[in-house]
CSV table of N, CA and C in Angstrom, one decimal:
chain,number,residue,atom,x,y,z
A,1,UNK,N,163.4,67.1,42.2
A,1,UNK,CA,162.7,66.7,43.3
A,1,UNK,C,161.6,67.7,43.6
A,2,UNK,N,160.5,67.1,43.7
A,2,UNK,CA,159.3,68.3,43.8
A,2,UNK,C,159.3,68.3,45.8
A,3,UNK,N,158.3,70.0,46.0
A,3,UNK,CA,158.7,70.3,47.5
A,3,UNK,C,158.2,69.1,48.4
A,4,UNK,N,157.2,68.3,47.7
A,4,UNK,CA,156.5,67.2,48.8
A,4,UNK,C,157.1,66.2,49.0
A,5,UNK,N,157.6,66.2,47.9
A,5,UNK,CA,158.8,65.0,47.9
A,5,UNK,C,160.2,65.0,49.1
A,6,UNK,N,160.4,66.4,48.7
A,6,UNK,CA,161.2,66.9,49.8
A,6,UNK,C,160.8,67.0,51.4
A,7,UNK,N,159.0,67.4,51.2
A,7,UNK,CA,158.6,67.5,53.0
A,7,UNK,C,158.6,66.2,53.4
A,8,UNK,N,158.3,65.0,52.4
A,8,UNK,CA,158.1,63.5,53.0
A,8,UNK,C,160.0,63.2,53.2
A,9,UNK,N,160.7,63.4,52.8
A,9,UNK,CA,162.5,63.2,53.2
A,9,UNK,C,162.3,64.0,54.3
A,10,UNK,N,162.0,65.1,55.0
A,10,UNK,CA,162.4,65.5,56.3
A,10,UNK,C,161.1,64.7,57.1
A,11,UNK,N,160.1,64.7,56.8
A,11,UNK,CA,159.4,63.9,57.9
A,11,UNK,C,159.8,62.7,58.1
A,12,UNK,N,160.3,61.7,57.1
A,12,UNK,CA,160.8,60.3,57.3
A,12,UNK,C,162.1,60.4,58.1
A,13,UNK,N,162.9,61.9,58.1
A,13,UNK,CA,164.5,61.7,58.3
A,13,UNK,C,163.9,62.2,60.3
A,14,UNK,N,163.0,62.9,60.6
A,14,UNK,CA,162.2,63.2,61.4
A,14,UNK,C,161.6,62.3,62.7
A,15,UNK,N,160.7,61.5,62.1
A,15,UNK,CA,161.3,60.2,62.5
A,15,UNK,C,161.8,59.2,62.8
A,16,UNK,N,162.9,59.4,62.0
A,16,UNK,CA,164.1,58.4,62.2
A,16,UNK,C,165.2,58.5,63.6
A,17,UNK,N,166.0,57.6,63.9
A,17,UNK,CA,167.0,57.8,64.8
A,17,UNK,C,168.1,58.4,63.9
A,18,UNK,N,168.5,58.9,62.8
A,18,UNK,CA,169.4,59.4,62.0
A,18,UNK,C,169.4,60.7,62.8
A,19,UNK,N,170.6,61.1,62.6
A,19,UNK,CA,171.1,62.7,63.4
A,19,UNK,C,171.4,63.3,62.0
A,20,UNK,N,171.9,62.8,61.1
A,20,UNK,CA,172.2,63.7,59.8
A,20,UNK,C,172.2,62.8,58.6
A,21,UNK,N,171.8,63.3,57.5
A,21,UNK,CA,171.1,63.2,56.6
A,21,UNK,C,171.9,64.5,55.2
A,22,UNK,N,172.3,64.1,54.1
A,22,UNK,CA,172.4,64.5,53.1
A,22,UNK,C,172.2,63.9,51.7
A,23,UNK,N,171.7,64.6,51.0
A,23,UNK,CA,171.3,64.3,49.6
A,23,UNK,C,171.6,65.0,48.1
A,24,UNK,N,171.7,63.9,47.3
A,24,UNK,CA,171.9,65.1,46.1
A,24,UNK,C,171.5,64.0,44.5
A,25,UNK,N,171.1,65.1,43.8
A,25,UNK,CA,170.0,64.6,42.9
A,25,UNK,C,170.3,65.4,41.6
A,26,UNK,N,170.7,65.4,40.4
A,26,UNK,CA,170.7,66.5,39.7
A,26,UNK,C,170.5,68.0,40.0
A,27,UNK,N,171.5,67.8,40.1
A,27,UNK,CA,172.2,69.3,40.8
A,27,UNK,C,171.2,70.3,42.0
A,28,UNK,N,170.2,69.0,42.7
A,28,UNK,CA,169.4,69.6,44.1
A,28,UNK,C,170.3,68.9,45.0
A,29,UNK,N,170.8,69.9,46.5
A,29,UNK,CA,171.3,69.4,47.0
A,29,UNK,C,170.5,69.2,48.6
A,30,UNK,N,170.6,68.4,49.3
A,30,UNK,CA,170.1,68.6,50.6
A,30,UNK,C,170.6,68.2,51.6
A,31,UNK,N,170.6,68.9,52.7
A,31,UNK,CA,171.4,68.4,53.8
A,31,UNK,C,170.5,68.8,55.2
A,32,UNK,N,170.1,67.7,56.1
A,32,UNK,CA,169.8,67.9,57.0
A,32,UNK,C,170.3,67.5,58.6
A,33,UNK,N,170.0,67.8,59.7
A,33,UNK,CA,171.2,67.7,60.8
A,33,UNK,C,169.6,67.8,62.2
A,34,UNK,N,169.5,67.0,62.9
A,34,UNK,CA,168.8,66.8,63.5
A,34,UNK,C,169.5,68.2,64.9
A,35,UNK,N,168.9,68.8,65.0
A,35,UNK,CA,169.0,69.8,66.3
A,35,UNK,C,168.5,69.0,67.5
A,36,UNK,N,167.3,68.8,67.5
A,36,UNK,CA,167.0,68.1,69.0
A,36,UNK,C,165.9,67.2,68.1
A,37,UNK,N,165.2,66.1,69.4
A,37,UNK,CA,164.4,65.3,69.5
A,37,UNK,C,163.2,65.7,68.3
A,38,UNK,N,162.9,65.4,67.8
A,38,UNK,CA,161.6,66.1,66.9
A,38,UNK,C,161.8,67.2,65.9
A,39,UNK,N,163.3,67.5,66.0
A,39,UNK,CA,163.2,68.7,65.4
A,39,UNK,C,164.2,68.5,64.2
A,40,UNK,N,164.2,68.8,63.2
A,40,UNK,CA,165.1,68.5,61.9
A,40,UNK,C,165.3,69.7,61.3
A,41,UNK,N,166.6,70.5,61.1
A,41,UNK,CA,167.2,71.5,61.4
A,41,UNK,C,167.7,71.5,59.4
A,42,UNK,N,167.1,72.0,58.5
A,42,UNK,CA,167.6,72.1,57.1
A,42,UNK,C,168.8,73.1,56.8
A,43,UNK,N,169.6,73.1,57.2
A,43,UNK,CA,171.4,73.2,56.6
A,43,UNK,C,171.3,74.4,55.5
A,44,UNK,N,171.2,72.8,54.3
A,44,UNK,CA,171.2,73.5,52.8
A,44,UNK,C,169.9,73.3,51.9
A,45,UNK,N,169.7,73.8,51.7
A,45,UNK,CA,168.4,72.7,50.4
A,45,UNK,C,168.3,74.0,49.3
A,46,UNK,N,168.9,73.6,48.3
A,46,UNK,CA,169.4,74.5,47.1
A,46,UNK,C,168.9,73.8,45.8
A,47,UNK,N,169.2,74.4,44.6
A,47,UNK,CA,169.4,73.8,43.4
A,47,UNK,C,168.0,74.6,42.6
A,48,UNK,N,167.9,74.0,41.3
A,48,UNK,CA,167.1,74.4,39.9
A,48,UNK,C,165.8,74.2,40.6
A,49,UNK,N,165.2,73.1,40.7
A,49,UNK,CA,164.4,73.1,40.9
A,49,UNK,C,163.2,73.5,42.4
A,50,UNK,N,164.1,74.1,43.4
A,50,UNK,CA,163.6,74.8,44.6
A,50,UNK,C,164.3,76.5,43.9
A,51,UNK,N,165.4,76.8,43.7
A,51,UNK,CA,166.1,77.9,43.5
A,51,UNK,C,166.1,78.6,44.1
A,52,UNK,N,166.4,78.5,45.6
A,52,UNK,CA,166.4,78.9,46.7
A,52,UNK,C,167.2,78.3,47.6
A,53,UNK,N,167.7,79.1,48.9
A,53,UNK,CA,168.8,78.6,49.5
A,53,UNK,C,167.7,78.8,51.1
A,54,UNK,N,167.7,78.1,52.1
A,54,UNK,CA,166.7,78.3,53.5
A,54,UNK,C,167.4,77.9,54.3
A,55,UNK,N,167.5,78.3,55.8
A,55,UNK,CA,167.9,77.6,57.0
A,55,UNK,C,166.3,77.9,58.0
A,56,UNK,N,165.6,76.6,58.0
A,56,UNK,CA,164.1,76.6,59.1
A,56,UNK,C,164.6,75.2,59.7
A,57,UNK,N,163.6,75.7,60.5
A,57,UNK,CA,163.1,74.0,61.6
A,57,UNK,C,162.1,73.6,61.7
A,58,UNK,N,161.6,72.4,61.4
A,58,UNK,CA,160.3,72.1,61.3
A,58,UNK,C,160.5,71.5,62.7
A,59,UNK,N,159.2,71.5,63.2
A,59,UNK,CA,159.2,71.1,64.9
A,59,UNK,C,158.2,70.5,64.9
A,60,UNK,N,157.7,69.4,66.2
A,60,UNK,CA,156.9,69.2,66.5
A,60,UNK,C,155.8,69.6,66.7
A,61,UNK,N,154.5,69.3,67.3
A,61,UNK,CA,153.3,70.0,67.3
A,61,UNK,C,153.8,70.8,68.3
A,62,UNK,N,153.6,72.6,68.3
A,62,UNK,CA,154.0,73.2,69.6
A,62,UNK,C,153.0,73.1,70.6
A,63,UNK,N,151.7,72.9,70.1
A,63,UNK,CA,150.9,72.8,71.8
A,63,UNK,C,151.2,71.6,72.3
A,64,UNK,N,151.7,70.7,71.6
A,64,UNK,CA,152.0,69.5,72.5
A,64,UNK,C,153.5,69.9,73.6
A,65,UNK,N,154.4,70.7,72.8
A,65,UNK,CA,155.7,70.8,73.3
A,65,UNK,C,154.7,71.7,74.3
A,66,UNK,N,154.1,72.7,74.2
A,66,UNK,CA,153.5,73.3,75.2
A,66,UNK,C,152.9,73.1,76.6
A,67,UNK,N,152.5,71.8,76.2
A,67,UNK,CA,151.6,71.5,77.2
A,67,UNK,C,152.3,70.8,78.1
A,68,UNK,N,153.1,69.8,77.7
A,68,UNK,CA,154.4,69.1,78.2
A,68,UNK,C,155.1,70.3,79.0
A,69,UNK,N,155.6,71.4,78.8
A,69,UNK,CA,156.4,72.8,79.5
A,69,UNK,C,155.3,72.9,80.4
A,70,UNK,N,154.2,73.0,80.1
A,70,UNK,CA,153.4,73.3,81.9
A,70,UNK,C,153.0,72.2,82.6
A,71,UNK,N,152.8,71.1,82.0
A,71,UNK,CA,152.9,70.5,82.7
A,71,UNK,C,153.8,70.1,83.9
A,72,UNK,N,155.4,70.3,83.6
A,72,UNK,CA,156.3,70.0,83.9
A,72,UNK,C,156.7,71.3,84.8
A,73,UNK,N,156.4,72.5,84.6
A,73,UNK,CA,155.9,73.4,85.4
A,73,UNK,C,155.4,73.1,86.6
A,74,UNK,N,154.2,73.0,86.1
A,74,UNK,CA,153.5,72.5,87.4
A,74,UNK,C,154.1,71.3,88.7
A,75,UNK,N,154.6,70.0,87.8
A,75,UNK,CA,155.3,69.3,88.8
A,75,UNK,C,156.2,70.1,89.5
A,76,UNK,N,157.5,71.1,89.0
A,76,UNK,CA,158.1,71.2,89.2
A,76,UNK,C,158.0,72.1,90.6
A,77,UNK,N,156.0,73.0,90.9
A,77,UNK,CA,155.8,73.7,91.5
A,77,UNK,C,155.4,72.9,92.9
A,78,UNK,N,155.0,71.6,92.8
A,78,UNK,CA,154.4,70.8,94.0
A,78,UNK,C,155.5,70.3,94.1
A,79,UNK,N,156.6,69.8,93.9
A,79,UNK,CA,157.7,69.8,94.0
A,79,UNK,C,158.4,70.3,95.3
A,80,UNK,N,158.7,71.3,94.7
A,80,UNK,CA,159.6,72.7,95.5
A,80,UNK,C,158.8,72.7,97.0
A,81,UNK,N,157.0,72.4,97.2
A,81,UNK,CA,156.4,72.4,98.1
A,81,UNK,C,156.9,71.5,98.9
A,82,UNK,N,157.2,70.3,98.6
A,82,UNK,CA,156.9,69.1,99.3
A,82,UNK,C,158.7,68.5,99.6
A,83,UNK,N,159.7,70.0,99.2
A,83,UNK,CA,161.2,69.5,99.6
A,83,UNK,C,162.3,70.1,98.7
A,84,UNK,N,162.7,70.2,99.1
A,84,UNK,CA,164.2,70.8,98.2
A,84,UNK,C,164.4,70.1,96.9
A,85,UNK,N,164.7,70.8,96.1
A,85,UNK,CA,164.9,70.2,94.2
A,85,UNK,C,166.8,70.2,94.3
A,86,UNK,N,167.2,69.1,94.1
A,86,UNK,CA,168.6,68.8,93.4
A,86,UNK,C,168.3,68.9,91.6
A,87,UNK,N,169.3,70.0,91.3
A,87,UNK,CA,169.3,70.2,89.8
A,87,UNK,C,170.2,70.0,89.3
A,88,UNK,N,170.5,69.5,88.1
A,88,UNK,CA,171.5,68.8,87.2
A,88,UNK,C,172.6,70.6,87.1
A,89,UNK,N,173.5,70.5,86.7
A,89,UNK,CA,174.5,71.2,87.2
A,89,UNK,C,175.2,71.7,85.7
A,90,UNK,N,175.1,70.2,84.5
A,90,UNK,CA,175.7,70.4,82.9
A,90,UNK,C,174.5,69.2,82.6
A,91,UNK,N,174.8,69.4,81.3
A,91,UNK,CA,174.1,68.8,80.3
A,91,UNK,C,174.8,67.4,80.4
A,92,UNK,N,174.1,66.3,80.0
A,92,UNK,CA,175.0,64.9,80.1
A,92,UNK,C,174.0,64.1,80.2
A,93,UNK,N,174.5,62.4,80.6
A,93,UNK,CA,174.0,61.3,80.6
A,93,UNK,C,173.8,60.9,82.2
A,94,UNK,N,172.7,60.7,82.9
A,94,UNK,CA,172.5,60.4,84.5
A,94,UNK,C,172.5,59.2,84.7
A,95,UNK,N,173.6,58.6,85.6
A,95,UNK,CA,173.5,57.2,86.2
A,95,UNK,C,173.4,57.6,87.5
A,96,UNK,N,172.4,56.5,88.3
A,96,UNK,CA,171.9,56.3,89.7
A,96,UNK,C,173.1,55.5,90.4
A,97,UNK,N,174.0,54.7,89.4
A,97,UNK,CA,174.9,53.8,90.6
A,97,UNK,C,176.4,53.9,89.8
A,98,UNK,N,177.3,53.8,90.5
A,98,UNK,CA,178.7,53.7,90.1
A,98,UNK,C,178.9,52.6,89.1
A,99,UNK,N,178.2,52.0,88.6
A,99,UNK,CA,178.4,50.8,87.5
A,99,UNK,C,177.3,50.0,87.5
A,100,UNK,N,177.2,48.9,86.4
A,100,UNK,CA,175.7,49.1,86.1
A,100,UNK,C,175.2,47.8,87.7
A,101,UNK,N,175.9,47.1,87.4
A,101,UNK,CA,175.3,46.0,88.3
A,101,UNK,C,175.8,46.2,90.0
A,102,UNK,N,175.9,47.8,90.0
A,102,UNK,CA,176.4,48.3,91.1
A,102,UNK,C,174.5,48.7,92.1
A,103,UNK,N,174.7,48.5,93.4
A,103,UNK,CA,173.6,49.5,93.7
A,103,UNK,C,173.2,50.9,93.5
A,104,UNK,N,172.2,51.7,93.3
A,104,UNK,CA,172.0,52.7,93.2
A,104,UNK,C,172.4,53.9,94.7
A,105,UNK,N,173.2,54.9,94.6
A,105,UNK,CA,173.5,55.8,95.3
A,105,UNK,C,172.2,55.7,96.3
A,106,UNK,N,171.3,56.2,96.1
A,106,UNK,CA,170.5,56.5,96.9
A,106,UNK,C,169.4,56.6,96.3
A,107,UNK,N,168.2,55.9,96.9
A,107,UNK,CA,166.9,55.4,96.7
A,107,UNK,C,166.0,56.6,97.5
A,108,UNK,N,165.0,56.6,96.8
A,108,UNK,CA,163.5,56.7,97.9
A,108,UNK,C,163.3,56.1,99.2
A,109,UNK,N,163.6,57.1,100.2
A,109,UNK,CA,163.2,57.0,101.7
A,109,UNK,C,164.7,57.0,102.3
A,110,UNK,N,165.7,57.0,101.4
A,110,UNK,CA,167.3,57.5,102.5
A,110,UNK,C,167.6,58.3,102.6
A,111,UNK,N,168.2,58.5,103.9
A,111,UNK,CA,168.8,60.1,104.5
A,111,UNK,C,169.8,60.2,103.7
A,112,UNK,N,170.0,61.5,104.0
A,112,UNK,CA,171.4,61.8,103.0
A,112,UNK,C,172.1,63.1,104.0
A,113,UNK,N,173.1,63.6,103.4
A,113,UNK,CA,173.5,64.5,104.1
A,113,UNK,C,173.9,65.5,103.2
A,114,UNK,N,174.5,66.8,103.7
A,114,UNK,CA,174.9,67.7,102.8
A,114,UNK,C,176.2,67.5,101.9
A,115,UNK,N,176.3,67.4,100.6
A,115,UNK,CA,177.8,66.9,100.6
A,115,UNK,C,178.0,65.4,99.7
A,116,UNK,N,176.7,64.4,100.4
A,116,UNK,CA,176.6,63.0,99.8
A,116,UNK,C,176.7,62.6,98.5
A,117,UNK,N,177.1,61.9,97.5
A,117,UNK,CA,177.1,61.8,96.5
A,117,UNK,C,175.6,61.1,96.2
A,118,UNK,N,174.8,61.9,95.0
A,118,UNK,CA,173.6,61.2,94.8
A,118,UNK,C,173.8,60.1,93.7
A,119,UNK,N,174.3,60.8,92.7
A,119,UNK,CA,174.6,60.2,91.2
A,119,UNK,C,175.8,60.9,90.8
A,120,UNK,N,175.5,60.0,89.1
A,120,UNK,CA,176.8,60.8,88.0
A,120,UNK,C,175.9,61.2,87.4
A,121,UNK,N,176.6,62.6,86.8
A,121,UNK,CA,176.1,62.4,85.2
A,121,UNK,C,177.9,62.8,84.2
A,122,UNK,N,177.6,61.8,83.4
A,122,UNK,CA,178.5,61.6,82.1
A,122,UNK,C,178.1,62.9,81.1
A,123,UNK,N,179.5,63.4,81.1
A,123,UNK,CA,179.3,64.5,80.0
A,123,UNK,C,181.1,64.6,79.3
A,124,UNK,N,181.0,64.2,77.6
A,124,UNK,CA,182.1,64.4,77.5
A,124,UNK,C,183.2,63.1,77.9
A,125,UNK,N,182.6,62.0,78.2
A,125,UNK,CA,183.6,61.1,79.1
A,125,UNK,C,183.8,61.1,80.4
A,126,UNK,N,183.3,62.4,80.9
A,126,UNK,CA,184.2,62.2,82.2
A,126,UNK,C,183.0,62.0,83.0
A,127,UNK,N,183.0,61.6,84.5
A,127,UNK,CA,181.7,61.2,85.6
A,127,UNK,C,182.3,62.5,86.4
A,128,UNK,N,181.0,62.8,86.7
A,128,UNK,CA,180.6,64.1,87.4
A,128,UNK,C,179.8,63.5,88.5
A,129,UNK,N,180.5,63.6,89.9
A,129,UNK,CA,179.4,63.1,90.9
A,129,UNK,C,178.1,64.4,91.3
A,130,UNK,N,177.1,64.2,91.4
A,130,UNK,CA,175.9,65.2,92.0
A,130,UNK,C,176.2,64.8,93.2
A,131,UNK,N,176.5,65.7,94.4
A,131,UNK,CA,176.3,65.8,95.7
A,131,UNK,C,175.1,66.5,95.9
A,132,UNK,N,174.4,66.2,97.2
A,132,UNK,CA,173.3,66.6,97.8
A,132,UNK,C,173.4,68.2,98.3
A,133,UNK,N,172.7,69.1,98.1
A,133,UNK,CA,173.5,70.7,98.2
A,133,UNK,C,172.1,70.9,99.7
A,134,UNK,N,171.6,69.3,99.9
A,134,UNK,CA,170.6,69.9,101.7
A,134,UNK,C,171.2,68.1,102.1
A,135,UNK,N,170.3,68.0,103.5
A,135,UNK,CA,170.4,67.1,104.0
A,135,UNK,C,168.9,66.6,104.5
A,136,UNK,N,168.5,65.5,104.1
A,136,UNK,CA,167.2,64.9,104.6
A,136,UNK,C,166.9,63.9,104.0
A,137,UNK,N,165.4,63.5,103.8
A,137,UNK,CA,165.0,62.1,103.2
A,137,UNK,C,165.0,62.3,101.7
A,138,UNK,N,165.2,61.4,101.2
A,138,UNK,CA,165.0,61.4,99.5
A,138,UNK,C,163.6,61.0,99.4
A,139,UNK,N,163.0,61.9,98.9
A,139,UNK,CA,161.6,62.1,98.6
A,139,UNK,C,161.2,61.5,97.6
A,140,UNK,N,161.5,61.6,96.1
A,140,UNK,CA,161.5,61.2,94.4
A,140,UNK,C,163.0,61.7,94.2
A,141,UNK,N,163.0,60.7,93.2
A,141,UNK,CA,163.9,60.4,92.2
A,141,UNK,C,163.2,60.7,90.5
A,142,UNK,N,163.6,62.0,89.8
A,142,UNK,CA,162.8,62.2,88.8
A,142,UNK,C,163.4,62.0,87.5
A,143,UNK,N,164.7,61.6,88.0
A,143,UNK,CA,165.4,60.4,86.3
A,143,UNK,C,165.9,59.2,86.3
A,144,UNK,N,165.2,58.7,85.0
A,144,UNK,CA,166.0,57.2,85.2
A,144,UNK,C,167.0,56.7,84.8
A,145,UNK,N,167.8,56.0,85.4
A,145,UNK,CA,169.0,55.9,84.8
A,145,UNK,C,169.3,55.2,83.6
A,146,UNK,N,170.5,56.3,82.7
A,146,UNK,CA,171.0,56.5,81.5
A,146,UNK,C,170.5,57.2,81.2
A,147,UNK,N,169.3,57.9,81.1
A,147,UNK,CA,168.9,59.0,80.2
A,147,UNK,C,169.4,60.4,80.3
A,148,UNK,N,169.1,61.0,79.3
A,148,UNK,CA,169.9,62.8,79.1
A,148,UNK,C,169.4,63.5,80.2
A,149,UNK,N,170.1,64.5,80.7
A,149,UNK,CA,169.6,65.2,81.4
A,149,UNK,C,169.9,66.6,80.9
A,150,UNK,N,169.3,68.1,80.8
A,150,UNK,CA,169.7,69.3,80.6
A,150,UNK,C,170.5,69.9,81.8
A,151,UNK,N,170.8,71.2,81.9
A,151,UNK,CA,171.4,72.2,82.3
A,151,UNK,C,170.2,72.2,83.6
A,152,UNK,N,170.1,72.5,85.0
A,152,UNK,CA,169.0,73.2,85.7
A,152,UNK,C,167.8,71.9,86.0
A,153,UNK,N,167.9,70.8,84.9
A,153,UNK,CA,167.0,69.9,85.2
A,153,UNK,C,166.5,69.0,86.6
A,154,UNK,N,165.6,69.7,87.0
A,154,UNK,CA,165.1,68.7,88.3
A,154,UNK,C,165.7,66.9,88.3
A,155,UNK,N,166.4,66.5,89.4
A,155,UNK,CA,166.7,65.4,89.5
A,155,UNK,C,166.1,64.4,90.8
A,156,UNK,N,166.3,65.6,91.8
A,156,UNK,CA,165.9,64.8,93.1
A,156,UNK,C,165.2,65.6,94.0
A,157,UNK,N,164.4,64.9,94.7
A,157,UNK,CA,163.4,65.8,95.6
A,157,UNK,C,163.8,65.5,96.7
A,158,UNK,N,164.2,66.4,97.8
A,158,UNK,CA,165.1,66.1,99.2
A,158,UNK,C,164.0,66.8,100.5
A,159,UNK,N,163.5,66.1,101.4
A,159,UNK,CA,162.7,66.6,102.3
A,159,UNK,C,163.5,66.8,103.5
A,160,UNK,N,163.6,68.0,103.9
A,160,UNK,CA,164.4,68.4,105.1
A,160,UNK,C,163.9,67.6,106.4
């Protein structure tokens, strides 16, 4: 397998929904394992014809990942102006309501109190309720439900 051959298998496996990926070809072996979103994380990639053994990560464009981080920055700074930030607590999956055809905890423009349950987030199986850590109006709502959430991630904007 020549190297381009090999860069076109990580860019196709790149953008694929595949999380992992191995290969093997006359005694070239390859294995790849998707680390995050855009990013394809190369394991092993050995054999005669590379003769070489590498662990890299090909990433996305970084000024784009760049620009996206300040951007997100910056929300994050008008934000904090305009009300209190509720932040995700663990890593996991965020739902707005106790079940799907259930209403949502709390919307844009309801009081809440200290203590109130806002949302879940799913990590691992289990539901984790977010309580409200102020009391006031729900300002924004900055995820939609089902999607990932990280560690620290802005969720809710709470105006005193």
């Amino acid at each position: 397998m020549k190297f381009e051959q090999v860069l076109q298998l990580v860019n196709a496996v790149s953008g694929s929904a595949l999380t992992e990926f191995k290969y093997e070809e006359g005694g070239v072996k390859i294995s790849m394992k998707k680390a995050a979103e855009g990013t394809v994380e190369q394991s092993s990639l050995h054999g005669p014809i590379l003769g070489l053994e590498t662990k890299t990560e090909e990433s996305a464009d970084t000024s784009d990942v760049q620009a996206h981080e300040m951007e997100s920055a910056a929300g994050s700074a008008e934000e904090k102006e305009s009300g209190q930030v509720v932040t995700s607590p663990l890593v996991g999956t965020f739902y707005a309501a106790p079940a799907e055809d259930a209403d949502p905890f709390v919307q844009v423009g309801d009081q809440v109190k200290k203590g109130q349950v806002l949302a879940i987030i799913e990590a691992m199986k289990l539901m984790n309720e977010i309580e409200s850590d102020f009391s006031g109006e729900v300002v924004k709502v900055l995820v939609e439900n089902g999607k990932p959430v990280e560690y620290g991630q802005p969720l809710f904007v709470i105006k005193e």
